[in-house]
Amino acid sequence: KTSVDMDSTIQTAALLATGTICSGCSWQPVVNALQSMDLPFYAVFAGTWIACTFAFNFGLRVARNLYSASMVAVEEPTFDNGKSDFHLSLTIGAATAFFVATDSAYKPAENFLLNVVGISDTDSVIKACLLAGLSTALGFGVAQTLFNILFPVGKCWID
C-alpha cells in the first residue's frame, strides 16, 4: 500500500495553482489583444504561448518566494528550480497556445489545428468541452515530447 503525504501534495498544489491562476487570468486578455490587432493566426498562437509561459512562470516564482518560508514541500527559489520552473512553464504555455486553435471563427483558413480541435457554433457542449481538453492536452504533449527528445536524462523539469 502506498501512502500519500497530503501536506506535501497540498503544498505542491498551491505552488502550481498560483502559476495556473496567473496564466489562466492572462489568457483571454492576451488573446483578445492579439486578435484585436488582426494578427495572423500563427502570431496569436505564438504570442499566447509566450505570454502565458511568462505568466505561469511568474506565478511559480512568486509562489516560491511566498510559500517556501512556511511550506516545507515548496523549495525556495534557486537557479536550478528556476530552470525547471521555466521548462514546465513552456509546456503550460504550449497548452494555452493550442487552446487558441479551438476558436474556429478567427482566421479559419490559417488555423492549422482547426480540423483537430476547432469548436464550431453547432457543436454540443460535451463535444466542445472534449475538444477544449484535447487542445490543451495536445499542446502540453507536443511540448513535453520535444523536451523528452531534446533534453538529456535528468535535465528535464519532470526528471
mmCIF file of C-alpha atoms in Angstrom:
data_model
loop_
_atom_site.group_PDB
_atom_site.id
_atom_site.type_symbol
_atom_site.label_atom_id
_atom_site.label_comp_id
_atom_site.label_asym_id
_atom_site.label_seq_id
_atom_site.Cartn_x
_atom_site.Cartn_y
_atom_site.Cartn_z
ATOM 1 C CA LYS A 1 0.000 0.000 0.000
ATOM 2 C CA THR A 2 1.308 3.411 -0.978
ATOM 3 C CA SER A 3 0.904 6.309 1.400
ATOM 4 C CA VAL A 4 0.308 9.826 0.113
ATOM 5 C CA ASP A 5 1.796 12.733 2.023
ATOM 6 C CA MET A 6 -1.200 15.054 1.924
ATOM 7 C CA ASP A 7 0.682 18.044 3.371
ATOM 8 C CA SER A 8 3.286 17.833 0.618
ATOM 9 C CA THR A 9 0.615 17.262 -2.028
ATOM 10 C CA ILE A 10 -1.420 20.289 -0.919
ATOM 11 C CA GLN A 11 1.679 22.498 -0.764
ATOM 12 C CA THR A 12 2.767 21.454 -4.265
ATOM 13 C CA ALA A 13 -0.781 22.051 -5.465
ATOM 14 C CA ALA A 14 -0.667 25.577 -4.002
ATOM 15 C CA LEU A 15 2.567 26.266 -5.907
ATOM 16 C CA LEU A 16 1.130 25.009 -9.194
ATOM 17 C CA ALA A 17 -2.235 26.683 -8.626
ATOM 18 C CA THR A 18 -0.551 30.059 -8.222
ATOM 19 C CA GLY A 19 1.141 29.661 -11.598
ATOM 20 C CA THR A 20 -2.090 28.426 -13.135
ATOM 21 C CA ILE A 21 -4.073 31.398 -11.837
ATOM 22 C CA CYS A 22 -1.544 33.800 -13.361
ATOM 23 C CA SER A 23 -1.550 32.003 -16.697
ATOM 24 C CA GLY A 24 -5.287 31.431 -16.769
ATOM 25 C CA CYS A 25 -6.141 35.036 -15.919
ATOM 26 C CA SER A 26 -3.763 36.224 -18.641
ATOM 27 C CA TRP A 27 -5.043 34.004 -21.443
ATOM 28 C CA GLN A 28 -8.230 35.802 -22.502
ATOM 29 C CA PRO A 29 -6.844 39.367 -22.344
ATOM 30 C CA VAL A 30 -3.773 38.246 -24.298
ATOM 31 C CA VAL A 31 -5.844 36.519 -26.988
ATOM 32 C CA ASN A 32 -8.241 39.467 -27.182
ATOM 33 C CA ALA A 33 -5.393 41.959 -27.544
ATOM 34 C CA LEU A 34 -3.604 39.938 -30.206
ATOM 35 C CA GLN A 35 -6.771 39.231 -32.192
ATOM 36 C CA SER A 36 -7.842 42.890 -31.975
ATOM 37 C CA MET A 37 -4.660 43.742 -33.896
ATOM 38 C CA ASP A 38 -5.886 41.398 -36.653
ATOM 39 C CA LEU A 39 -2.667 39.399 -36.424
ATOM 40 C CA PRO A 40 -2.268 36.163 -38.373
ATOM 41 C CA PHE A 41 -3.365 33.041 -36.526
ATOM 42 C CA TYR A 42 0.218 31.849 -36.015
ATOM 43 C CA ALA A 43 1.099 35.192 -34.364
ATOM 44 C CA VAL A 44 -1.816 34.916 -31.936
ATOM 45 C CA PHE A 45 -0.823 31.283 -31.291
ATOM 46 C CA ALA A 46 2.840 32.184 -30.667
ATOM 47 C CA GLY A 47 2.067 35.351 -28.721
ATOM 48 C CA THR A 48 -0.285 33.474 -26.416
ATOM 49 C CA TRP A 49 2.318 30.751 -25.913
ATOM 50 C CA ILE A 50 4.944 33.321 -24.946
ATOM 51 C CA ALA A 51 2.710 35.467 -22.734
ATOM 52 C CA CYS A 52 1.183 32.550 -20.839
ATOM 53 C CA THR A 53 4.594 30.904 -20.426
ATOM 54 C CA PHE A 54 5.857 34.014 -18.680
ATOM 55 C CA ALA A 55 2.644 34.450 -16.672
ATOM 56 C CA PHE A 56 2.796 30.870 -15.372
ATOM 57 C CA ASN A 57 6.500 31.204 -14.616
ATOM 58 C CA PHE A 58 5.891 34.496 -12.803
ATOM 59 C CA GLY A 59 3.286 32.757 -10.639
ATOM 60 C CA LEU A 60 5.651 29.913 -9.783
ATOM 61 C CA ARG A 61 8.496 32.242 -8.860
ATOM 62 C CA VAL A 62 6.249 34.453 -6.726
ATOM 63 C CA ALA A 63 4.813 31.355 -5.042
ATOM 64 C CA ARG A 64 8.281 30.023 -4.267
ATOM 65 C CA ASN A 65 9.156 33.343 -2.635
ATOM 66 C CA LEU A 66 5.931 33.499 -0.646
ATOM 67 C CA TYR A 67 5.369 29.872 0.293
ATOM 68 C CA SER A 68 8.863 28.457 0.867
ATOM 69 C CA ALA A 69 9.127 30.003 4.333
ATOM 70 C CA SER A 70 6.069 28.159 5.640
ATOM 71 C CA MET A 71 5.657 25.183 3.274
ATOM 72 C CA VAL A 72 8.398 22.569 3.503
ATOM 73 C CA ALA A 73 7.399 20.956 0.188
ATOM 74 C CA VAL A 74 7.927 24.223 -1.708
ATOM 75 C CA GLU A 75 11.611 24.794 -2.291
ATOM 76 C CA GLU A 76 12.893 28.361 -2.073
ATOM 77 C CA PRO A 77 13.806 29.940 -5.414
ATOM 78 C CA THR A 78 17.119 28.720 -6.804
ATOM 79 C CA PHE A 79 18.811 28.851 -10.178
ATOM 80 C CA ASP A 80 18.159 25.134 -10.727
ATOM 81 C CA ASN A 81 14.451 25.191 -9.869
ATOM 82 C CA GLY A 82 14.211 28.398 -11.902
ATOM 83 C CA LYS A 83 15.261 26.440 -14.979
ATOM 84 C CA SER A 84 12.841 23.625 -14.156
ATOM 85 C CA ASP A 85 10.044 26.099 -13.497
ATOM 86 C CA PHE A 86 10.637 27.765 -16.849
ATOM 87 C CA HIS A 87 10.656 24.451 -18.704
ATOM 88 C CA LEU A 88 7.354 23.499 -17.068
ATOM 89 C CA SER A 89 6.059 26.970 -17.924
ATOM 90 C CA LEU A 90 6.896 26.404 -21.584
ATOM 91 C CA THR A 91 4.759 23.263 -21.644
ATOM 92 C CA ILE A 92 1.888 25.111 -19.968
ATOM 93 C CA GLY A 93 2.329 27.933 -22.479
ATOM 94 C CA ALA A 94 2.038 25.379 -25.273
ATOM 95 C CA ALA A 95 -1.231 24.115 -23.811
ATOM 96 C CA THR A 96 -2.614 27.657 -23.806
ATOM 97 C CA ALA A 97 -1.449 28.263 -27.375
ATOM 98 C CA PHE A 98 -3.143 25.119 -28.653
ATOM 99 C CA PHE A 99 -6.327 26.218 -26.865
ATOM 100 C CA VAL A 100 -6.351 29.288 -29.154
ATOM 101 C CA ALA A 101 -6.994 26.861 -32.019
ATOM 102 C CA THR A 102 -10.409 25.963 -30.607
ATOM 103 C CA ASP A 103 -11.705 29.328 -31.897
ATOM 104 C CA SER A 104 -12.948 28.338 -35.329
ATOM 105 C CA ALA A 105 -14.169 31.867 -36.111
ATOM 106 C CA TYR A 106 -10.753 33.582 -36.032
ATOM 107 C CA LYS A 107 -8.902 33.257 -39.348
ATOM 108 C CA PRO A 108 -10.065 29.680 -40.002
ATOM 109 C CA ALA A 109 -8.045 29.417 -43.221
ATOM 110 C CA GLU A 110 -4.858 29.970 -41.178
ATOM 111 C CA ASN A 111 -5.765 27.760 -38.206
ATOM 112 C CA PHE A 112 -3.657 24.644 -38.815
ATOM 113 C CA LEU A 113 -5.398 22.843 -35.942
ATOM 114 C CA LEU A 114 -8.954 23.740 -36.952
ATOM 115 C CA ASN A 115 -9.828 20.226 -38.153
ATOM 116 C CA VAL A 116 -8.389 18.715 -34.983
ATOM 117 C CA VAL A 117 -9.646 20.937 -32.133
ATOM 118 C CA GLY A 118 -11.763 23.670 -33.729
ATOM 119 C CA ILE A 119 -15.077 24.230 -31.943
ATOM 120 C CA SER A 120 -17.993 25.345 -34.094
ATOM 121 C CA ASP A 121 -21.233 27.026 -33.044
ATOM 122 C CA THR A 122 -23.125 23.834 -33.807
ATOM 123 C CA ASP A 123 -21.007 21.590 -31.556
ATOM 124 C CA SER A 124 -22.665 20.264 -28.406
ATOM 125 C CA VAL A 125 -21.406 21.447 -25.040
ATOM 126 C CA ILE A 126 -19.950 17.998 -24.378
ATOM 127 C CA LYS A 127 -18.098 17.941 -27.703
ATOM 128 C CA ALA A 128 -16.805 21.488 -27.118
ATOM 129 C CA CYS A 129 -15.521 20.518 -23.661
ATOM 130 C CA LEU A 130 -13.803 17.447 -25.064
ATOM 131 C CA LEU A 131 -12.176 19.462 -27.865
ATOM 132 C CA ALA A 132 -11.032 22.116 -25.400
ATOM 133 C CA GLY A 133 -9.456 19.461 -23.193
ATOM 134 C CA LEU A 134 -7.913 17.766 -26.210
ATOM 135 C CA SER A 135 -6.390 21.054 -27.358
ATOM 136 C CA THR A 136 -4.593 21.690 -24.076
ATOM 137 C CA ALA A 137 -3.507 18.068 -23.710
ATOM 138 C CA LEU A 138 -2.187 18.128 -27.260
ATOM 139 C CA GLY A 139 -0.246 21.351 -26.660
ATOM 140 C CA PHE A 140 1.253 20.083 -23.424
ATOM 141 C CA GLY A 141 2.035 16.706 -25.001
ATOM 142 C CA VAL A 142 3.738 18.173 -28.065
ATOM 143 C CA ALA A 143 5.940 20.477 -25.975
ATOM 144 C CA GLN A 144 6.758 17.765 -23.450
ATOM 145 C CA THR A 145 7.601 15.280 -26.194
ATOM 146 C CA LEU A 146 10.054 17.791 -27.657
ATOM 147 C CA PHE A 147 11.632 18.224 -24.222
ATOM 148 C CA ASN A 148 11.858 14.451 -23.807
ATOM 149 C CA ILE A 149 13.668 14.181 -27.142
ATOM 150 C CA LEU A 150 15.948 17.209 -26.774
ATOM 151 C CA PHE A 151 16.926 17.100 -23.097
ATOM 152 C CA PRO A 152 19.367 14.540 -21.707
ATOM 153 C CA VAL A 153 18.084 12.286 -18.934
ATOM 154 C CA GLY A 154 17.983 14.136 -15.634
ATOM 155 C CA LYS A 155 17.765 17.610 -17.174
ATOM 156 C CA CYS A 156 14.062 17.909 -17.978
ATOM 157 C CA TRP A 157 11.713 19.557 -15.449
ATOM 158 C CA ILE A 158 9.954 16.254 -14.836
ATOM 159 C CA ASP A 159 13.129 14.206 -14.139
#
